[in-house]
mmCIF file of C-alpha atoms and ligand atoms in Angstrom:
data_model
loop_
_atom_site.group_PDB
_atom_site.id
_atom_site.type_symbol
_atom_site.label_atom_id
_atom_site.label_comp_id
_atom_site.label_asym_id
_atom_site.label_seq_id
_atom_site.Cartn_x
_atom_site.Cartn_y
_atom_site.Cartn_z
ATOM 1 C CA MET A 451 0.200 -0.331 0.059
ATOM 2 C CA THR A 452 0.922 3.490 -0.939
ATOM 3 C CA ARG A 453 0.753 5.645 1.911
ATOM 4 C CA SER A 454 0.811 9.373 1.765
ATOM 5 C CA PHE A 455 -0.339 11.610 5.551
ATOM 6 C CA ASP A 456 0.339 14.756 7.234
ATOM 7 C CA TYR A 457 1.329 14.511 11.026
ATOM 8 C CA ALA A 458 1.837 16.826 13.703
ATOM 9 C CA ALA A 459 2.005 16.459 17.128
ATOM 10 C CA ARG A 460 0.123 18.873 19.350
ATOM 11 C CA PRO A 461 3.179 20.510 22.058
ATOM 12 C CA ALA A 462 1.392 19.986 25.061
ATOM 13 C CA THR A 463 2.032 18.189 28.507
ATOM 14 C CA ILE A 464 0.582 15.193 29.848
ATOM 15 C CA LEU A 465 0.391 13.777 33.619
ATOM 16 C CA PHE A 466 -1.717 10.967 34.007
ATOM 17 C CA GLY A 467 -2.310 8.711 37.150
ATOM 18 C CA PRO A 468 -4.643 8.977 40.189
ATOM 19 C CA GLY A 469 -3.709 11.437 42.866
ATOM 20 C CA ARG A 470 -1.474 14.119 40.190
ATOM 21 C CA ARG A 471 -3.612 16.276 41.194
ATOM 22 C CA THR A 472 -1.221 17.276 43.226
ATOM 23 C CA GLU A 473 1.051 18.192 40.893
ATOM 24 C CA VAL A 474 -0.940 21.485 40.034
ATOM 25 C CA ALA A 475 2.482 23.489 42.151
ATOM 26 C CA GLY A 476 5.184 21.289 40.066
ATOM 27 C CA ALA A 477 3.309 22.230 36.538
ATOM 28 C CA MET A 478 2.505 25.987 37.521
ATOM 29 C CA GLU A 479 6.627 26.072 38.280
ATOM 30 C CA ARG A 480 7.658 24.689 35.036
ATOM 31 C CA LEU A 481 5.883 27.499 33.633
ATOM 32 C CA GLY A 482 6.827 29.940 35.534
ATOM 33 C CA CYS A 483 3.808 30.793 37.105
ATOM 34 C CA ARG A 484 3.309 32.278 40.223
ATOM 35 C CA ARG A 485 -0.356 33.628 41.090
ATOM 36 C CA ALA A 486 -3.384 31.050 39.328
ATOM 37 C CA LEU A 487 -7.437 31.795 38.568
ATOM 38 C CA VAL A 488 -8.649 28.524 39.830
ATOM 39 C CA LEU A 489 -11.735 27.674 37.418
ATOM 40 C CA SER A 490 -14.781 25.688 37.929
ATOM 41 C CA THR A 491 -18.431 25.734 37.711
ATOM 42 C CA PRO A 492 -20.909 26.659 40.811
ATOM 43 C CA HIS A 493 -21.536 22.706 40.987
ATOM 44 C CA GLN A 494 -18.252 21.920 40.868
ATOM 45 C CA ALA A 495 -16.644 24.927 43.725
ATOM 46 C CA ALA A 496 -15.965 22.259 46.596
ATOM 47 C CA GLN A 497 -14.226 20.245 43.972
ATOM 48 C CA GLY A 498 -12.188 23.635 42.834
ATOM 49 C CA ALA A 499 -11.331 24.936 46.529
ATOM 50 C CA ALA A 500 -9.791 21.338 47.288
ATOM 51 C CA LEU A 501 -7.932 22.148 44.406
ATOM 52 C CA ALA A 502 -6.605 25.163 45.264
ATOM 53 C CA ALA A 503 -6.450 25.182 48.668
ATOM 54 C CA PRO A 504 -3.161 23.196 49.395
ATOM 55 C CA LEU A 505 -2.053 26.320 46.597
ATOM 56 C CA GLY A 506 -1.832 28.173 48.946
ATOM 57 C CA ALA A 507 -0.688 32.158 47.266
ATOM 58 C CA LEU A 508 -0.008 30.289 44.076
ATOM 59 C CA ALA A 509 -4.109 30.224 43.844
ATOM 60 C CA ALA A 510 -4.030 34.310 43.621
ATOM 61 C CA GLY A 511 -7.682 33.963 42.846
ATOM 62 C CA THR A 512 -11.340 31.557 42.027
ATOM 63 C CA PHE A 513 -14.202 32.074 39.821
ATOM 64 C CA ALA A 514 -16.354 30.042 39.991
ATOM 65 C CA GLY A 515 -18.570 30.555 37.490
ATOM 66 C CA ALA A 516 -18.170 28.581 34.198
ATOM 67 C CA VAL A 517 -21.092 27.793 32.609
ATOM 68 C CA MET A 518 -22.393 25.476 29.429
ATOM 69 C CA HIS A 519 -21.113 26.707 26.001
ATOM 70 C CA THR A 520 -18.321 29.296 26.973
ATOM 71 C CA PRO A 521 -21.173 32.950 26.930
ATOM 72 C CA VAL A 522 -18.858 35.760 26.239
ATOM 73 C CA THR A 523 -20.375 37.406 29.397
ATOM 74 C CA VAL A 524 -19.434 34.417 31.700
ATOM 75 C CA THR A 525 -15.814 35.090 29.952
ATOM 76 C CA GLU A 526 -15.966 38.927 30.179
ATOM 77 C CA ALA A 527 -16.509 38.250 34.222
ATOM 78 C CA ALA A 528 -13.491 35.797 34.879
ATOM 79 C CA LEU A 529 -11.376 37.945 33.050
ATOM 80 C CA ALA A 530 -11.953 40.375 34.915
ATOM 81 C CA GLU A 531 -11.305 38.036 38.232
ATOM 82 C CA ALA A 532 -8.100 37.356 36.388
ATOM 83 C CA ARG A 533 -6.961 41.010 36.150
ATOM 84 C CA ARG A 534 -7.885 41.405 39.901
ATOM 85 C CA ALA A 535 -5.704 38.495 41.000
ATOM 86 C CA ASP A 536 -3.057 39.429 38.620
ATOM 87 C CA ALA A 537 -3.287 35.283 37.333
ATOM 88 C CA ASP A 538 -0.395 34.317 35.078
ATOM 89 C CA CYS A 539 -2.002 31.310 33.980
ATOM 90 C CA VAL A 540 -5.208 29.702 34.662
ATOM 91 C CA VAL A 541 -6.012 26.155 36.698
ATOM 92 C CA ALA A 542 -9.307 25.021 35.057
ATOM 93 C CA LEU A 543 -11.175 22.031 36.566
ATOM 94 C CA GLY A 544 -14.186 20.624 35.311
ATOM 95 C CA GLY A 545 -15.385 19.101 31.967
ATOM 96 C CA GLY A 546 -16.278 21.332 28.900
ATOM 97 C CA SER A 547 -17.491 23.795 30.151
ATOM 98 C CA THR A 548 -15.151 24.759 32.761
ATOM 99 C CA THR A 549 -11.714 23.748 29.717
ATOM 100 C CA GLY A 550 -13.384 26.499 27.545
ATOM 101 C CA LEU A 551 -14.359 28.936 29.087
ATOM 102 C CA GLY A 552 -10.146 28.668 30.695
ATOM 103 C CA LYS A 553 -9.640 28.396 26.430
ATOM 104 C CA ALA A 554 -11.839 31.626 26.356
ATOM 105 C CA ILE A 555 -9.603 33.505 28.416
ATOM 106 C CA ALA A 556 -6.382 32.087 27.000
ATOM 107 C CA LEU A 557 -7.510 33.241 23.515
ATOM 108 C CA ARG A 558 -7.715 36.729 25.147
ATOM 109 C CA THR A 559 -5.207 37.045 27.301
ATOM 110 C CA ASP A 560 -1.864 34.598 26.919
ATOM 111 C CA LEU A 561 -2.580 32.687 29.613
ATOM 112 C CA PRO A 562 -1.235 29.862 30.286
ATOM 113 C CA GLN A 563 -3.759 26.885 30.795
ATOM 114 C CA ILE A 564 -3.022 23.604 33.304
ATOM 115 C CA VAL A 565 -6.703 21.523 32.745
ATOM 116 C CA VAL A 566 -7.688 19.161 35.496
ATOM 117 C CA PRO A 567 -10.583 17.690 33.618
ATOM 118 C CA THR A 568 -13.472 15.375 35.272
ATOM 119 C CA THR A 569 -15.212 14.155 32.568
ATOM 120 C CA TYR A 570 -14.365 12.547 29.277
ATOM 121 C CA ALA A 571 -15.501 14.808 26.618
ATOM 122 C CA GLY A 572 -12.116 15.910 25.969
ATOM 123 C CA SER A 573 -11.348 19.400 25.491
ATOM 124 C CA GLU A 574 -8.372 19.568 26.908
ATOM 125 C CA VAL A 575 -5.966 18.273 24.373
ATOM 126 C CA THR A 576 -8.043 20.270 21.132
ATOM 127 C CA ASP A 577 -7.445 23.861 19.971
ATOM 128 C CA ILE A 578 -10.390 24.515 18.990
ATOM 129 C CA LEU A 579 -12.827 27.029 21.599
ATOM 130 C CA GLY A 580 -17.020 26.861 20.979
ATOM 131 C CA GLN A 581 -18.280 30.337 22.348
ATOM 132 C CA THR A 582 -21.543 32.396 22.660
ATOM 133 C CA ASP A 583 -22.975 35.659 22.210
ATOM 134 C CA SER A 584 -26.483 37.012 22.459
ATOM 135 C CA GLY A 585 -27.771 33.527 21.711
ATOM 136 C CA GLU A 586 -25.045 32.600 18.670
ATOM 137 C CA LYS A 587 -22.643 29.652 18.768
ATOM 138 C CA THR A 588 -19.334 30.095 17.290
ATOM 139 C CA THR A 589 -16.365 27.269 17.053
ATOM 140 C CA LEU A 590 -12.917 28.508 16.310
ATOM 141 C CA ARG A 591 -9.585 27.079 15.886
ATOM 142 C CA SER A 592 -6.775 28.329 17.520
ATOM 143 C CA PRO A 593 -2.963 27.266 18.862
ATOM 144 C CA LYS A 594 -3.808 29.800 21.714
ATOM 145 C CA VAL A 595 -6.184 27.612 23.045
ATOM 146 C CA LEU A 596 -4.489 25.019 23.651
ATOM 147 C CA PRO A 597 -4.177 23.643 27.225
ATOM 148 C CA GLU A 598 -0.335 24.178 28.191
ATOM 149 C CA VAL A 599 -0.628 21.153 30.379
ATOM 150 C CA VAL A 600 -3.454 18.504 31.643
ATOM 151 C CA ILE A 601 -3.501 17.098 34.158
ATOM 152 C CA TYR A 602 -5.725 13.447 34.088
ATOM 153 C CA ASP A 603 -6.105 12.532 38.122
ATOM 154 C CA PRO A 604 -9.228 9.556 37.769
ATOM 155 C CA GLU A 605 -9.717 10.043 41.239
ATOM 156 C CA LEU A 606 -11.544 13.076 40.183
ATOM 157 C CA THR A 607 -14.252 11.069 38.340
ATOM 158 C CA ILE A 608 -14.954 9.042 41.122
ATOM 159 C CA ASP A 609 -18.573 11.017 41.676
ATOM 160 C CA LEU A 610 -18.930 12.010 38.011
ATOM 161 C CA PRO A 611 -22.679 10.989 38.137
ATOM 162 C CA VAL A 612 -23.172 6.959 36.493
ATOM 163 C CA ALA A 613 -25.486 8.504 33.728
ATOM 164 C CA MET A 614 -23.326 11.061 32.501
ATOM 165 C CA SER A 615 -20.559 9.323 32.946
ATOM 166 C CA VAL A 616 -21.796 6.907 30.682
ATOM 167 C CA SER A 617 -23.190 9.983 28.102
ATOM 168 C CA SER A 618 -20.233 11.509 28.817
ATOM 169 C CA GLY A 619 -17.964 7.959 27.160
ATOM 170 C CA LEU A 620 -19.936 7.579 24.026
ATOM 171 C CA ASN A 621 -19.229 11.639 23.333
ATOM 172 C CA ALA A 622 -15.963 10.888 23.616
ATOM 173 C CA MET A 623 -15.988 7.490 21.505
ATOM 174 C CA ALA A 624 -17.724 9.627 18.991
ATOM 175 C CA HIS A 625 -14.275 11.820 18.173
ATOM 176 C CA ALA A 626 -12.872 8.477 17.811
ATOM 177 C CA ALA A 627 -15.023 6.659 15.463
ATOM 178 C CA GLU A 628 -14.788 9.884 12.788
ATOM 179 C CA ALA A 629 -11.354 10.077 13.400
ATOM 180 C CA LEU A 630 -11.002 6.941 11.906
ATOM 181 C CA TYR A 631 -12.797 8.021 8.236
ATOM 182 C CA ALA A 632 -11.394 11.484 8.713
ATOM 183 C CA PRO A 633 -10.149 13.013 5.772
ATOM 184 C CA ASP A 634 -6.841 14.413 7.112
ATOM 185 C CA ARG A 635 -6.208 11.236 9.229
ATOM 186 C CA ASN A 636 -2.943 10.061 9.960
ATOM 187 C CA PRO A 637 -1.696 6.196 10.621
ATOM 188 C CA ILE A 638 -0.941 7.458 14.436
ATOM 189 C CA THR A 639 -4.668 9.365 14.902
ATOM 190 C CA SER A 640 -5.812 5.297 13.605
ATOM 191 C CA LEU A 641 -4.152 4.367 16.475
ATOM 192 C CA MET A 642 -5.261 6.404 19.034
ATOM 193 C CA ALA A 643 -8.629 6.106 17.946
ATOM 194 C CA VAL A 644 -8.495 2.785 18.006
ATOM 195 C CA GLU A 645 -6.750 2.281 21.140
ATOM 196 C CA GLY A 646 -9.597 5.042 22.660
ATOM 197 C CA LEU A 647 -12.474 2.961 21.826
ATOM 198 C CA ARG A 648 -11.290 -0.499 23.318
ATOM 199 C CA ALA A 649 -10.425 1.683 26.850
ATOM 200 C CA LEU A 650 -14.410 2.849 26.511
ATOM 201 C CA ARG A 651 -15.349 -0.086 25.838
ATOM 202 C CA ASP A 652 -14.068 -2.259 28.305
ATOM 203 C CA ALA A 653 -14.019 0.588 30.384
ATOM 204 C CA LEU A 654 -17.770 1.852 30.934
ATOM 205 C CA PRO A 655 -19.672 -1.162 31.691
ATOM 206 C CA ALA A 656 -17.012 -1.513 34.998
ATOM 207 C CA VAL A 657 -17.865 1.775 34.961
ATOM 208 C CA VAL A 658 -21.658 1.485 34.966
ATOM 209 C CA ALA A 659 -21.132 -1.830 37.001
ATOM 210 C CA SER A 660 -19.082 -0.457 40.504
ATOM 211 C CA PRO A 661 -18.940 3.639 40.129
ATOM 212 C CA ARG A 662 -16.203 3.714 42.321
ATOM 213 C CA ASP A 663 -13.634 1.500 40.984
ATOM 214 C CA ILE A 664 -10.108 2.981 40.413
ATOM 215 C CA ASP A 665 -8.739 1.205 37.353
ATOM 216 C CA ALA A 666 -12.226 1.227 35.728
ATOM 217 C CA ARG A 667 -11.946 4.999 36.133
ATOM 218 C CA SER A 668 -8.392 5.491 34.648
ATOM 219 C CA THR A 669 -9.100 2.828 31.746
ATOM 220 C CA ALA A 670 -12.431 5.361 30.577
ATOM 221 C CA LEU A 671 -10.312 8.115 31.560
ATOM 222 C CA TYR A 672 -7.136 7.426 29.934
ATOM 223 C CA GLY A 673 -9.889 5.900 26.457
ATOM 224 C CA ALA A 674 -11.049 9.749 27.213
ATOM 225 C CA TRP A 675 -7.385 11.449 27.061
ATOM 226 C CA LEU A 676 -6.751 9.137 23.254
ATOM 227 C CA CYS A 677 -10.233 10.320 21.696
ATOM 228 C CA GLY A 678 -9.531 13.867 22.485
ATOM 229 C CA THR A 679 -6.657 14.342 20.760
ATOM 230 C CA VAL A 680 -7.566 12.548 17.298
ATOM 231 C CA LEU A 681 -10.558 15.349 17.686
ATOM 232 C CA GLY A 682 -8.269 17.960 17.727
ATOM 233 C CA ALA A 683 -5.725 16.056 15.321
ATOM 234 C CA VAL A 684 -8.265 15.623 12.677
ATOM 235 C CA ALA A 685 -11.194 16.799 11.000
ATOM 236 C CA MET A 686 -14.735 15.909 12.039
ATOM 237 C CA SER A 687 -17.642 15.426 9.880
ATOM 238 C CA LEU A 688 -21.393 13.999 9.397
ATOM 239 C CA HIS A 689 -21.667 12.930 13.220
ATOM 240 C CA HIS A 690 -20.188 15.980 14.894
ATOM 241 C CA LYS A 691 -21.829 18.160 12.660
ATOM 242 C CA LEU A 692 -25.552 16.958 14.018
ATOM 243 C CA CYS A 693 -25.073 17.287 17.079
ATOM 244 C CA HIS A 694 -23.403 20.793 17.026
ATOM 245 C CA THR A 695 -26.864 21.391 15.070
ATOM 246 C CA LEU A 696 -28.897 20.022 17.745
ATOM 247 C CA GLY A 697 -26.529 21.301 20.526
ATOM 248 C CA GLY A 698 -26.490 25.150 18.808
ATOM 249 C CA SER A 699 -29.855 25.369 17.365
ATOM 250 C CA PHE A 700 -32.529 23.316 19.145
ATOM 251 C CA ASP A 701 -29.742 23.609 23.028
ATOM 252 C CA MET A 702 -29.931 19.982 23.461
ATOM 253 C CA PRO A 703 -27.419 18.394 25.875
ATOM 254 C CA HIS A 704 -23.981 17.978 24.759
ATOM 255 C CA ALA A 705 -23.196 14.283 25.803
ATOM 256 C CA GLU A 706 -26.170 13.169 25.305
ATOM 257 C CA THR A 707 -27.129 14.483 22.387
ATOM 258 C CA HIS A 708 -23.318 13.320 20.666
ATOM 259 C CA ALA A 709 -24.861 9.731 22.743
ATOM 260 C CA ILE A 710 -27.897 9.076 20.886
ATOM 261 C CA MET A 711 -27.175 10.119 17.608
ATOM 262 C CA LEU A 712 -23.278 8.100 18.062
ATOM 263 C CA PRO A 713 -24.695 4.785 16.913
ATOM 264 C CA HIS A 714 -26.973 6.790 13.926
ATOM 265 C CA THR A 715 -24.425 8.570 12.017
ATOM 266 C CA ILE A 716 -21.754 5.832 11.642
ATOM 267 C CA ALA A 717 -24.475 2.607 11.163
ATOM 268 C CA PHE A 718 -25.361 5.556 8.494
ATOM 269 C CA ASN A 719 -20.756 6.556 7.361
ATOM 270 C CA GLU A 720 -20.575 2.624 7.651
ATOM 271 C CA GLN A 721 -22.029 1.758 4.349
ATOM 272 C CA ALA A 722 -19.486 3.620 2.740
ATOM 273 C CA ALA A 723 -16.252 3.232 5.039
ATOM 274 C CA PRO A 724 -15.990 -0.340 6.292
ATOM 275 C CA GLU A 725 -12.479 -1.291 5.288
ATOM 276 C CA LEU A 726 -11.763 2.002 7.979
ATOM 277 C CA LEU A 727 -13.894 1.616 9.986
ATOM 278 C CA ALA A 728 -13.278 -2.455 10.217
ATOM 279 C CA PRO A 729 -10.539 -2.441 13.231
ATOM 280 C CA ALA A 730 -12.813 -0.316 15.488
ATOM 281 C CA ALA A 731 -16.147 -2.146 14.048
ATOM 282 C CA ALA A 732 -14.681 -6.272 15.465
ATOM 283 C CA LEU A 733 -14.052 -4.015 18.919
ATOM 284 C CA PHE A 734 -18.370 -4.197 19.029
ATOM 285 C CA GLY A 735 -19.189 -7.623 16.598
ATOM 286 C CA GLY A 736 -18.628 -6.667 13.908
ATOM 287 C CA ARG A 737 -20.478 -3.864 12.864
ATOM 288 C CA LEU A 738 -20.047 -0.617 14.561
ATOM 289 C CA GLY A 739 -22.865 0.919 13.993
ATOM 290 C CA VAL A 740 -25.464 -1.788 15.482
ATOM 291 C CA GLY A 741 -22.418 -2.459 17.839
ATOM 292 C CA LEU A 742 -22.787 0.979 19.378
ATOM 293 C CA TRP A 743 -26.190 1.127 19.989
ATOM 294 C CA ASP A 744 -26.332 -2.462 20.974
ATOM 295 C CA PHE A 745 -23.457 -1.155 23.596
ATOM 296 C CA ALA A 746 -25.201 1.808 24.528
ATOM 297 C CA ALA A 747 -28.550 0.542 25.735
ATOM 298 C CA ALA A 748 -26.144 -2.036 27.322
ATOM 299 C CA LEU A 749 -24.981 0.486 29.518
ATOM 300 C CA GLY A 750 -28.408 2.682 29.710
ATOM 301 C CA ALA A 751 -27.545 5.526 27.492
ATOM 302 C CA PRO A 752 -29.588 8.117 26.439
ATOM 303 C CA MET A 753 -31.766 6.669 23.396
ATOM 304 C CA ARG A 754 -34.026 8.633 21.589
ATOM 305 C CA LEU A 755 -33.912 12.830 20.662
ATOM 306 C CA ARG A 756 -37.671 12.134 21.803
ATOM 307 C CA ASP A 757 -36.389 11.704 25.128
ATOM 308 C CA LEU A 758 -34.420 15.113 25.272
ATOM 309 C CA GLY A 759 -37.339 17.241 24.841
ATOM 310 C CA LEU A 760 -37.365 17.401 20.501
ATOM 311 C CA SER A 761 -40.444 17.656 18.548
ATOM 312 C CA GLU A 762 -40.199 15.981 15.478
ATOM 313 C CA GLU A 763 -41.136 19.086 13.524
ATOM 314 C CA ASP A 764 -37.731 20.244 14.944
ATOM 315 C CA LEU A 765 -36.501 17.664 12.331
ATOM 316 C CA ASP A 766 -37.045 18.818 9.587
ATOM 317 C CA ARG A 767 -35.833 21.542 10.572
ATOM 318 C CA ALA A 768 -32.505 20.356 11.721
ATOM 319 C CA ALA A 769 -31.748 18.667 8.543
ATOM 320 C CA GLU A 770 -32.102 21.784 6.803
ATOM 321 C CA ILE A 771 -29.149 23.735 8.505
ATOM 322 C CA ALA A 772 -26.923 20.333 8.472
ATOM 323 C CA THR A 773 -27.169 20.158 5.454
ATOM 324 C CA ARG A 774 -26.509 24.041 4.391
ATOM 325 C CA ASN A 775 -22.939 24.318 3.498
ATOM 326 C CA PRO A 776 -20.886 21.489 2.415
ATOM 327 C CA TYR A 777 -18.334 19.532 4.539
ATOM 328 C CA ALA A 778 -16.445 15.956 3.938
ATOM 329 C CA ASN A 779 -18.239 13.297 4.957
ATOM 330 C CA PRO A 780 -17.474 9.524 3.478
ATOM 331 C CA ARG A 781 -20.754 9.481 2.192
ATOM 332 C CA PRO A 782 -22.626 11.849 0.476
ATOM 333 C CA PHE A 783 -25.986 12.763 1.887
ATOM 334 C CA ASP A 784 -28.469 15.654 1.046
ATOM 335 C CA ARG A 785 -31.841 17.056 3.218
ATOM 336 C CA GLY A 786 -33.702 13.855 2.681
ATOM 337 C CA SER A 787 -31.218 11.169 4.115
ATOM 338 C CA ILE A 788 -29.950 13.071 7.084
ATOM 339 C CA ARG A 789 -33.615 13.948 7.780
ATOM 340 C CA LYS A 790 -33.553 9.701 7.823
ATOM 341 C CA VAL A 791 -30.735 9.594 9.988
ATOM 342 C CA LEU A 792 -32.438 12.092 12.211
ATOM 343 C CA GLN A 793 -36.155 10.111 12.699
ATOM 344 C CA ALA A 794 -34.116 6.869 13.452
ATOM 345 C CA ALA A 795 -32.060 8.699 16.420
ATOM 346 C CA TRP A 796 -35.134 10.434 17.595
ATOM 347 C CA GLU A 797 -37.030 7.228 17.593
ATOM 348 C CA GLY A 798 -34.259 5.084 19.260
ATOM 349 C CA ALA A 799 -34.833 2.674 16.347
ATOM 350 C CA ARG A 800 -32.023 0.443 16.787
ATOM 351 C CA PRO A 801 -29.638 0.860 13.234
ATOM 352 C CA PRO A 802 -30.304 -2.164 10.811
ATOM 353 C CA VAL A 803 -27.165 -5.268 10.730
HETATM 354 P P1 LIG B 2227 -19.856 19.778 31.353
HETATM 355 O O1 LIG B 2227 -18.808 20.622 31.782
HETATM 356 O O2 LIG B 2227 -20.650 21.361 30.976
HETATM 357 O O3 LIG B 2227 -20.473 19.408 33.016
HETATM 358 C C1 LIG B 2227 -21.389 19.174 33.036
HETATM 359 C C2 LIG B 2227 -21.856 18.571 34.425
HETATM 360 O O4 LIG B 2227 -21.417 18.334 35.007
HETATM 361 C C3 LIG B 2227 -21.667 20.378 35.557
HETATM 362 O O5 LIG B 2227 -22.726 20.803 35.918
HETATM 363 C C4 LIG B 2227 -20.072 19.646 36.499
HETATM 364 O O6 LIG B 2227 -20.069 20.917 37.141
HETATM 365 C C5 LIG B 2227 -20.598 18.286 36.302
HETATM 366 N N1 LIG B 2227 -19.113 17.941 36.291
HETATM 367 C C6 LIG B 2227 -18.011 17.332 35.685
HETATM 368 N N2 LIG B 2227 -17.485 16.693 36.313
HETATM 369 C C7 LIG B 2227 -17.814 16.211 37.275
HETATM 370 C C8 LIG B 2227 -17.431 15.255 38.110
HETATM 371 N N3 LIG B 2227 -16.706 14.431 38.194
HETATM 372 N N4 LIG B 2227 -18.173 15.040 39.062
HETATM 373 C C9 LIG B 2227 -19.206 15.554 39.425
HETATM 374 N N5 LIG B 2227 -19.720 16.580 38.299
HETATM 375 C C10 LIG B 2227 -19.221 16.644 37.783
HETATM 376 O O7 LIG B 2227 -20.576 18.618 30.266
HETATM 377 P P2 LIG B 2227 -19.002 18.310 29.519
HETATM 378 O O8 LIG B 2227 -20.184 17.150 28.407
HETATM 379 O O9 LIG B 2227 -17.722 18.061 30.260
HETATM 380 O O10 LIG B 2227 -18.458 19.221 28.625
HETATM 381 C C11 LIG B 2227 -19.733 20.171 27.241
HETATM 382 C C12 LIG B 2227 -19.312 21.474 26.830
HETATM 383 O O11 LIG B 2227 -18.415 21.177 26.541
HETATM 384 C C13 LIG B 2227 -20.124 21.580 25.482
HETATM 385 O O12 LIG B 2227 -20.430 23.278 25.863
HETATM 386 C C14 LIG B 2227 -19.602 21.266 24.126
HETATM 387 O O13 LIG B 2227 -19.834 22.268 23.243
HETATM 388 C C15 LIG B 2227 -17.617 21.621 25.577
HETATM 389 N N6 LIG B 2227 -16.911 20.578 23.850
HETATM 390 C C16 LIG B 2227 -16.279 21.397 23.974
HETATM 391 C C17 LIG B 2227 -14.966 20.312 22.779
HETATM 392 C C18 LIG B 2227 -13.674 21.652 22.186
HETATM 393 O O14 LIG B 2227 -12.528 20.938 21.833
HETATM 394 N N7 LIG B 2227 -13.385 22.681 22.057
HETATM 395 C C19 LIG B 2227 -14.614 18.765 23.159
HETATM 396 C C20 LIG B 2227 -15.897 18.821 23.304
HETATM 397 C C21 LIG B 2227 -17.073 19.197 24.444
#
C-alpha cells in the first residue's frame, strides 16, 4: 500500500495517574507561573476549592461561574477576576464547560492553561473553542487555546454520576469513530482512535457496575484522552455536524446528544467506509453502528432524541440547517437522507445490521 499523510503533534504535556492533581504547583513552576486563577462550575466549586487550598498563595483567585457553551458575558466576568487577582495562568477543573472558559481566557490574554478534566469530553487536548454571544454559537481553532498542561487524575471522576459517565464516554467515542474516516487521518490518529474505543468499551460497563472502581475510571479517562486527542488532530464529519446543529440551534444537551446520535451517524457512514471502520467494528461484534447501539443500550444510555424534548417537526429544520454548508463526509448525503438518520435517532430505532 502506498502511504501519504501529514502528522503534526500538538505541544501539550500530559500528566496521568491517580492522585496527580497534587502536581498543579509543580506544573505552574515549570511554566514559570506564580498566580493562578482557579476555574470551575458552580456545581464543582467545592472540588475547585479543594484543588486551590494546597496551592496557598499560588492560587491568587477563584472563579466558580463556568457554564455550558462558554457565553462571552461569563468570560468577561472571569477576565475581570483574572485582572483583579493579577493572574499569570489559569487552572481549570471540570468538564468541557470549564475547560472552554479557560480557553476563552487564554484566547484573549495568552495566559497559559493547566486543565484538570473531570469528564470524558476531551476539550482539554484540542485547539477548538466554541463560544456563544447573544445566543449565537461560533467555533474557532487556534493554537492559543490549546492547554499547555493536562493533569488527568481518575480519582476526580469517581463522583461523576453514572448517567453522565455513560453519555460523556460515548461523546468521547464519537471523536474516535469519526477520526477513523477523517480525510486528514494518519496512522497515529487511527491507532489512537482504535485504542481509545477499546479502552472505553472495556471501561464503561465496569464504571456502570461499580462507579468507584478506580481501575475502570482510570481506563475510561485514558480512553477519553486518546479520543480527545484525535478530535484535536483531524477533521470531524457528519456526526459532529449534526450534534453541533442540535446543540446550537435546539439547545440539546451536549453529551447526551452525542450518545444518542452516535450509532445512527456511524451506521449511515459505515456503508461508505467499512474498511476504515473495520478495526473499530471488530471491537463491537463486527458492525460498528449497530454494535454501538447495543453497547449504549446495555449501558442504559439515553437512546431517543424525543426524550430530550426535541419535537418531530424540529427534525425537518435540523436536517435543513445541517446540510446548508458542505463538509467532508465519507458518504454523500442530502437533506432527505439526513432527515432519515435524525428520525431513527428521534425514535431510538436499532440501526439495521
Ligand atoms: P460540562 O463540563 O458542562 O459538565 C456538566 C456538569 O457536570 C457540570 O455541572 C459539571 O460541573 C458537572 N461535572 C463535571 N465533572 C464532574 C464530576 N467529576 N463530578 C461531578 N460533577 C461533575 O459537560 P461536558 O460534557 O464535559 O462538556 C460539554 C461542553 O464542552 C459543551 O459546551 C461542549 O461544546 C464543550 N466541548 C468542547 C470541546 C472542544 O474541543 N472545544 C470538546 C468537547 C466538548
